[in-house]
Amino acid sequence: MTDLIATQRSAASVSPTVAEPAQYLTFMLGGEAFAIGILSIKEIIEYQGLTTVPMMPECVRGVINLRGAVVPVIDLQARLGRRSSEVTKRTCIVIVEVQGEDERQVVGVVVDVVNEVLEIAPADIEPAPTFGARIRTDFIAGMGKVRGKFVILLDVDTVLAIADELIGRAGAAHEPAVALT
């Protein structure tokens, strides 16, 4: 799956014009289809044991060691104000890069199942609903129409804005104590 993402990212990085379709990774959360722009995604990994970190918000499942880096893992269901899904053998962690206050940061998000990479034309994207949505409307970048159904396009920088403070906390929790002299 990581090779598919890398291929899709390199194809998507060719300077598209405004009318060009954008590529999105689609996945399921609690029976609903969601998508994230492919350019934010670094890789997809199998759900693995997490190290829990005390005093974290409920939406933070823990941290993982990803090639020597401490990466916080967010329960996307909880972040969207929903009840967490059960972990199954199809549960994945999507590693995304989000814009923090000062720099880009890497965060993992737990999803129920990854579906596919789709191209969605700008003409097939509706604006976020102004009311009636089951999640905060500022988390929604738009509603993509795919094969007669809607896919919720997430604004990952907004949804994962919590990552700024979490990365500092998670990293500090795993650093050795320094003696003051």
mmCIF file of C-alpha atoms in Angstrom:
data_model
loop_
_atom_site.group_PDB
_atom_site.id
_atom_site.type_symbol
_atom_site.label_atom_id
_atom_site.label_comp_id
_atom_site.label_asym_id
_atom_site.label_seq_id
_atom_site.Cartn_x
_atom_site.Cartn_y
_atom_site.Cartn_z
ATOM 1 C CA MET A 1 0.000 0.000 0.000
ATOM 2 C CA THR A 2 2.892 2.359 0.751
ATOM 3 C CA ASP A 3 4.205 1.854 -2.809
ATOM 4 C CA LEU A 4 0.768 2.765 -4.172
ATOM 5 C CA ILE A 5 0.769 5.956 -2.104
ATOM 6 C CA ALA A 6 4.296 6.878 -3.269
ATOM 7 C CA THR A 7 3.313 6.336 -6.910
ATOM 8 C CA GLN A 8 0.122 8.352 -6.481
ATOM 9 C CA ARG A 9 1.969 11.179 -4.659
ATOM 10 C CA SER A 10 4.582 11.518 -7.402
ATOM 11 C CA ALA A 11 1.869 11.552 -10.063
ATOM 12 C CA ALA A 12 -0.099 14.146 -8.076
ATOM 13 C CA SER A 13 2.918 16.399 -7.562
ATOM 14 C CA VAL A 14 3.079 17.316 -11.256
ATOM 15 C CA SER A 15 1.868 20.923 -11.160
ATOM 16 C CA PRO A 16 -1.872 20.498 -11.619
ATOM 17 C CA THR A 17 -4.059 23.311 -12.883
ATOM 18 C CA VAL A 18 -7.142 24.385 -10.987
ATOM 19 C CA ALA A 19 -9.441 22.261 -13.188
ATOM 20 C CA GLU A 20 -7.414 19.067 -12.669
ATOM 21 C CA PRO A 21 -8.849 16.385 -10.395
ATOM 22 C CA ALA A 22 -7.118 15.907 -7.055
ATOM 23 C CA GLN A 23 -6.262 12.534 -5.557
ATOM 24 C CA TYR A 24 -7.640 11.406 -2.208
ATOM 25 C CA LEU A 25 -7.112 8.380 0.004
ATOM 26 C CA THR A 26 -10.538 7.085 1.016
ATOM 27 C CA PHE A 27 -11.196 5.196 4.225
ATOM 28 C CA MET A 28 -14.032 4.172 6.511
ATOM 29 C CA LEU A 29 -14.791 5.427 10.006
ATOM 30 C CA GLY A 30 -17.850 4.104 11.798
ATOM 31 C CA GLY A 31 -19.493 3.057 8.534
ATOM 32 C CA GLU A 32 -18.989 6.423 6.781
ATOM 33 C CA ALA A 33 -16.619 7.191 3.914
ATOM 34 C CA PHE A 34 -13.959 9.857 4.487
ATOM 35 C CA ALA A 35 -10.994 11.046 2.428
ATOM 36 C CA ILE A 36 -7.732 12.924 2.900
ATOM 37 C CA GLY A 37 -5.751 14.595 0.121
ATOM 38 C CA ILE A 38 -2.981 12.243 -0.983
ATOM 39 C CA LEU A 39 -0.276 14.906 -0.715
ATOM 40 C CA SER A 40 -0.677 14.965 3.092
ATOM 41 C CA ILE A 41 -0.145 11.210 3.412
ATOM 42 C CA LYS A 42 3.303 9.762 4.043
ATOM 43 C CA GLU A 43 2.390 6.087 4.426
ATOM 44 C CA ILE A 44 -0.101 3.556 5.729
ATOM 45 C CA ILE A 45 0.935 1.036 8.354
ATOM 46 C CA GLU A 46 -0.694 -1.898 10.049
ATOM 47 C CA TYR A 47 -2.206 -1.123 13.446
ATOM 48 C CA GLN A 48 0.359 -2.093 16.043
ATOM 49 C CA GLY A 49 0.717 -1.879 19.776
ATOM 50 C CA LEU A 50 0.845 1.679 20.991
ATOM 51 C CA THR A 51 2.620 3.107 24.002
ATOM 52 C CA THR A 52 0.076 5.014 26.053
ATOM 53 C CA VAL A 53 1.069 8.397 27.398
ATOM 54 C CA PRO A 54 -0.513 9.651 30.623
ATOM 55 C CA MET A 55 -2.506 12.893 30.760
ATOM 56 C CA MET A 56 -3.313 12.973 27.041
ATOM 57 C CA PRO A 57 -6.703 13.973 25.633
ATOM 58 C CA GLU A 58 -9.112 11.098 25.015
ATOM 59 C CA CYS A 59 -8.554 11.247 21.256
ATOM 60 C CA VAL A 60 -4.860 10.350 21.622
ATOM 61 C CA ARG A 61 -4.459 6.577 21.634
ATOM 62 C CA GLY A 62 -0.713 6.774 22.293
ATOM 63 C CA VAL A 63 2.563 6.980 20.409
ATOM 64 C CA ILE A 64 4.479 4.686 18.094
ATOM 65 C CA ASN A 65 8.141 4.456 17.191
ATOM 66 C CA LEU A 66 8.352 5.032 13.457
ATOM 67 C CA ARG A 67 11.945 4.534 12.340
ATOM 68 C CA GLY A 68 13.278 6.157 15.503
ATOM 69 C CA ALA A 69 10.771 9.028 15.660
ATOM 70 C CA VAL A 70 8.048 9.312 18.299
ATOM 71 C CA VAL A 71 4.764 9.735 16.410
ATOM 72 C CA PRO A 72 1.527 10.533 18.263
ATOM 73 C CA VAL A 73 -1.456 8.454 17.129
ATOM 74 C CA ILE A 74 -4.873 10.114 17.094
ATOM 75 C CA ASP A 75 -8.144 8.182 17.269
ATOM 76 C CA LEU A 76 -9.926 9.979 14.444
ATOM 77 C CA GLN A 77 -13.336 8.730 15.601
ATOM 78 C CA ALA A 78 -12.810 10.303 19.040
ATOM 79 C CA ARG A 79 -11.389 13.491 17.495
ATOM 80 C CA LEU A 80 -14.579 13.809 15.455
ATOM 81 C CA GLY A 81 -16.639 13.484 18.648
ATOM 82 C CA ARG A 82 -17.700 9.880 18.074
ATOM 83 C CA ARG A 83 -17.286 6.645 19.964
ATOM 84 C CA SER A 84 -14.035 4.813 19.142
ATOM 85 C CA SER A 85 -14.243 1.833 16.810
ATOM 86 C CA GLU A 86 -13.071 -1.609 17.802
ATOM 87 C CA VAL A 87 -9.623 -2.527 16.480
ATOM 88 C CA THR A 88 -9.852 -5.255 13.826
ATOM 89 C CA LYS A 89 -7.314 -6.854 11.516
ATOM 90 C CA ARG A 90 -8.258 -4.226 8.876
ATOM 91 C CA THR A 91 -7.626 -1.274 11.216
ATOM 92 C CA CYS A 92 -4.747 0.879 9.926
ATOM 93 C CA ILE A 93 -2.711 3.858 11.001
ATOM 94 C CA VAL A 94 -2.441 6.477 8.273
ATOM 95 C CA ILE A 95 0.714 8.536 8.748
ATOM 96 C CA VAL A 96 0.059 12.125 7.687
ATOM 97 C CA GLU A 97 2.083 15.302 7.638
ATOM 98 C CA VAL A 98 0.218 18.342 8.949
ATOM 99 C CA GLN A 99 1.109 22.001 9.140
ATOM 100 C CA GLY A 100 1.873 22.968 12.731
ATOM 101 C CA GLU A 101 2.321 26.474 14.052
ATOM 102 C CA ASP A 102 5.991 26.601 13.058
ATOM 103 C CA GLU A 103 6.673 23.499 10.972
ATOM 104 C CA ARG A 104 5.232 20.382 9.364
ATOM 105 C CA GLN A 105 4.632 17.557 11.824
ATOM 106 C CA VAL A 106 4.029 13.831 11.423
ATOM 107 C CA VAL A 107 0.959 12.321 13.093
ATOM 108 C CA GLY A 108 -0.717 8.922 12.848
ATOM 109 C CA VAL A 109 -4.492 8.583 12.589
ATOM 110 C CA VAL A 110 -6.408 5.384 13.288
ATOM 111 C CA VAL A 111 -8.982 4.432 10.631
ATOM 112 C CA ASP A 112 -11.274 1.401 10.446
ATOM 113 C CA VAL A 113 -10.239 0.357 6.947
ATOM 114 C CA VAL A 114 -8.420 1.977 4.015
ATOM 115 C CA ASN A 115 -10.374 1.751 0.754
ATOM 116 C CA GLU A 116 -8.617 3.218 -2.281
ATOM 117 C CA VAL A 117 -7.040 6.256 -3.889
ATOM 118 C CA LEU A 118 -9.556 8.188 -5.976
ATOM 119 C CA GLU A 119 -9.380 11.178 -8.276
ATOM 120 C CA ILE A 120 -12.114 13.698 -7.560
ATOM 121 C CA ALA A 121 -12.648 16.573 -9.970
ATOM 122 C CA PRO A 122 -13.261 20.039 -8.485
ATOM 123 C CA ALA A 123 -16.708 20.012 -10.158
ATOM 124 C CA ASP A 124 -17.580 16.953 -8.034
ATOM 125 C CA ILE A 125 -16.746 18.663 -4.733
ATOM 126 C CA GLU A 126 -19.491 20.490 -2.866
ATOM 127 C CA PRO A 127 -18.760 22.958 -0.046
ATOM 128 C CA ALA A 128 -18.996 21.764 3.549
ATOM 129 C CA PRO A 129 -22.550 21.857 4.882
ATOM 130 C CA THR A 130 -23.311 24.883 7.039
ATOM 131 C CA PHE A 131 -25.560 22.881 9.378
ATOM 132 C CA GLY A 132 -26.743 19.349 10.034
ATOM 133 C CA ALA A 133 -23.302 17.745 9.839
ATOM 134 C CA ARG A 134 -22.459 15.144 12.463
ATOM 135 C CA ILE A 135 -18.947 16.547 12.776
ATOM 136 C CA ARG A 136 -17.623 20.074 13.134
ATOM 137 C CA THR A 137 -18.007 21.828 9.810
ATOM 138 C CA ASP A 138 -14.552 23.424 10.077
ATOM 139 C CA PHE A 139 -13.112 19.879 9.909
ATOM 140 C CA ILE A 140 -14.718 19.371 6.479
ATOM 141 C CA ALA A 141 -12.896 20.630 3.375
ATOM 142 C CA GLY A 142 -15.802 19.566 1.163
ATOM 143 C CA MET A 143 -18.122 16.772 0.144
ATOM 144 C CA GLY A 144 -16.858 14.733 -2.798
ATOM 145 C CA LYS A 145 -19.357 13.003 -5.085
ATOM 146 C CA VAL A 146 -18.043 9.560 -6.016
ATOM 147 C CA ARG A 147 -20.176 6.989 -7.851
ATOM 148 C CA GLY A 148 -23.396 8.627 -6.697
ATOM 149 C CA LYS A 149 -22.406 8.811 -3.016
ATOM 150 C CA PHE A 150 -20.785 11.475 -0.869
ATOM 151 C CA VAL A 151 -17.322 11.150 0.664
ATOM 152 C CA ILE A 152 -16.418 13.570 3.465
ATOM 153 C CA LEU A 153 -13.168 15.334 2.518
ATOM 154 C CA LEU A 154 -11.323 16.205 5.718
ATOM 155 C CA ASP A 155 -9.195 19.292 6.264
ATOM 156 C CA VAL A 156 -6.351 17.439 8.026
ATOM 157 C CA ASP A 157 -4.553 20.583 9.163
ATOM 158 C CA THR A 158 -7.687 21.669 11.057
ATOM 159 C CA VAL A 159 -8.717 18.216 12.320
ATOM 160 C CA LEU A 160 -5.229 17.499 13.618
ATOM 161 C CA ALA A 161 -4.440 21.003 14.906
ATOM 162 C CA ILE A 162 -4.413 19.385 18.339
ATOM 163 C CA ALA A 163 -1.158 17.729 17.248
ATOM 164 C CA ASP A 164 0.929 20.847 18.020
ATOM 165 C CA GLU A 165 0.489 20.553 21.761
ATOM 166 C CA LEU A 166 0.421 16.758 21.709
ATOM 167 C CA ILE A 167 3.742 16.356 19.967
ATOM 168 C CA GLY A 168 5.394 18.452 22.638
ATOM 169 C CA ARG A 169 3.731 16.443 25.415
ATOM 170 C CA ALA A 170 4.352 13.038 23.829
ATOM 171 C CA GLY A 171 7.996 13.802 23.094
ATOM 172 C CA ALA A 172 8.570 15.168 26.602
ATOM 173 C CA ALA A 173 7.022 12.064 28.134
ATOM 174 C CA HIS A 174 9.588 9.859 26.387
ATOM 175 C CA GLU A 175 12.712 11.925 26.982
ATOM 176 C CA PRO A 176 15.014 11.016 29.850
ATOM 177 C CA ALA A 177 14.938 13.311 32.843
ATOM 178 C CA VAL A 178 17.760 15.843 32.980
ATOM 179 C CA ALA A 179 19.411 16.568 36.321
ATOM 180 C CA LEU A 180 19.571 20.247 37.180
ATOM 181 C CA THR A 181 22.823 21.430 38.726
#
